[in-house]
Amino acid sequence: MTDAPAPSRSARSGCAVISGVLLISIGSLFLTNNILSFMGISSFRVGMQALVLYGAYWPLLFIAWGAFKILERFRHPERSYVTAAEIVILAWILVLGLVIRGAGRVAEEIAEDVSLD
């Protein structure tokens, strides 16, 4: 009988990649906040503008992801599968995009109804 080979070290270290990306993201957010406050720019205003942009252009993430998966299929047919993590990430992109866009529309309607005259 032949024994199945043990998973390689790189296949088991997916958690390290996720934690690395998480740490880089959090550190980048704090660094951006510090730099903006040093420059006298309101990080709240910049964050709101970023949310408005995300609410408008989040479908581009789906398009880019789809293009990447097609390229991956042609380059490495043996590795062209969708993981559970990808499905969860895509679901979060979808939910956050819809919620942020919906909140933006509600805010626009409220701003139209409130007159500052």
PDB file of N, CA and C in Angstrom, residues 57-72 90 93:
ATOM      1  N   TYR A  57     -18.321  51.731  -6.308  1.00  0.00           N
ATOM      2  CA  TYR A  57     -17.478  50.925  -7.197  1.00  0.00           C
ATOM      3  C   TYR A  57     -17.197  49.509  -6.701  1.00  0.00           C
ATOM      4  N   TRP A  58     -17.910  49.024  -5.682  1.00  0.00           N
ATOM      5  CA  TRP A  58     -17.647  47.680  -5.180  1.00  0.00           C
ATOM      6  C   TRP A  58     -17.849  46.589  -6.225  1.00  0.00           C
ATOM      7  N   PRO A  59     -18.729  46.730  -7.230  1.00  0.00           N
ATOM      8  CA  PRO A  59     -18.835  45.669  -8.240  1.00  0.00           C
ATOM      9  C   PRO A  59     -17.542  45.435  -9.023  1.00  0.00           C
ATOM     10  N   LEU A  60     -16.665  46.438  -9.047  1.00  0.00           N
ATOM     11  CA  LEU A  60     -15.383  46.240  -9.725  1.00  0.00           C
ATOM     12  C   LEU A  60     -14.552  45.150  -9.047  1.00  0.00           C
ATOM     13  N   LEU A  61     -14.728  44.964  -7.752  1.00  0.00           N
ATOM     14  CA  LEU A  61     -14.023  43.887  -7.060  1.00  0.00           C
ATOM     15  C   LEU A  61     -14.478  42.521  -7.572  1.00  0.00           C
ATOM     16  N   PHE A  62     -15.772  42.368  -7.839  1.00  0.00           N
ATOM     17  CA  PHE A  62     -16.272  41.110  -8.402  1.00  0.00           C
ATOM     18  C   PHE A  62     -15.697  40.882  -9.792  1.00  0.00           C
ATOM     19  N   ILE A  63     -15.663  41.943 -10.598  1.00  0.00           N
ATOM     20  CA  ILE A  63     -15.142  41.833 -11.959  1.00  0.00           C
ATOM     21  C   ILE A  63     -13.664  41.451 -11.929  1.00  0.00           C
ATOM     22  N   ALA A  64     -12.887  42.119 -11.082  1.00  0.00           N
ATOM     23  CA  ALA A  64     -11.460  41.822 -10.979  1.00  0.00           C
ATOM     24  C   ALA A  64     -11.236  40.402 -10.476  1.00  0.00           C
ATOM     25  N   TRP A  65     -12.026  39.977  -9.485  1.00  0.00           N
ATOM     26  CA  TRP A  65     -11.890  38.623  -8.951  1.00  0.00           C
ATOM     27  C   TRP A  65     -12.215  37.591 -10.027  1.00  0.00           C
ATOM     28  N   GLY A  66     -13.274  37.843 -10.793  1.00  0.00           N
ATOM     29  CA  GLY A  66     -13.637  36.927 -11.875  1.00  0.00           C
ATOM     30  C   GLY A  66     -12.551  36.840 -12.933  1.00  0.00           C
ATOM     31  N   ALA A  67     -11.968  37.972 -13.297  1.00  0.00           N
ATOM     32  CA  ALA A  67     -10.880  37.973 -14.279  1.00  0.00           C
ATOM     33  C   ALA A  67      -9.678  37.198 -13.743  1.00  0.00           C
ATOM     34  N   PHE A  68      -9.376  37.387 -12.459  1.00  0.00           N
ATOM     35  CA  PHE A  68      -8.271  36.658 -11.845  1.00  0.00           C
ATOM     36  C   PHE A  68      -8.523  35.154 -11.871  1.00  0.00           C
ATOM     37  N   LYS A  69      -9.757  34.731 -11.572  1.00  0.00           N
ATOM     38  CA  LYS A  69     -10.076  33.301 -11.561  1.00  0.00           C
ATOM     39  C   LYS A  69      -9.979  32.701 -12.967  1.00  0.00           C
ATOM     40  N   ILE A  70     -10.368  33.473 -13.983  1.00  0.00           N
ATOM     41  CA  ILE A  70     -10.243  32.987 -15.359  1.00  0.00           C
ATOM     42  C   ILE A  70      -8.775  32.827 -15.731  1.00  0.00           C
ATOM     43  N   LEU A  71      -7.957  33.828 -15.393  1.00  0.00           N
ATOM     44  CA  LEU A  71      -6.521  33.724 -15.664  1.00  0.00           C
ATOM     45  C   LEU A  71      -5.898  32.558 -14.907  1.00  0.00           C
ATOM     46  N   GLU A  72      -6.308  32.373 -13.669  1.00  0.00           N
ATOM     47  CA  GLU A  72      -5.793  31.267 -12.872  1.00  0.00           C
ATOM     48  C   GLU A  72      -6.172  29.928 -13.503  1.00  0.00           C
ATOM     49  N   LEU A  90     -16.307  37.022  -0.769  1.00  0.00           N
ATOM     50  CA  LEU A  90     -17.211  37.576  -1.785  1.00  0.00           C
ATOM     51  C   LEU A  90     -18.565  37.936  -1.179  1.00  0.00           C
ATOM     52  N   ILE A  93     -18.052  41.215   0.639  1.00  0.00           N
ATOM     53  CA  ILE A  93     -17.964  42.319  -0.327  1.00  0.00           C
ATOM     54  C   ILE A  93     -19.360  42.694  -0.801  1.00  0.00           C
TER      55      ILE A  93
END
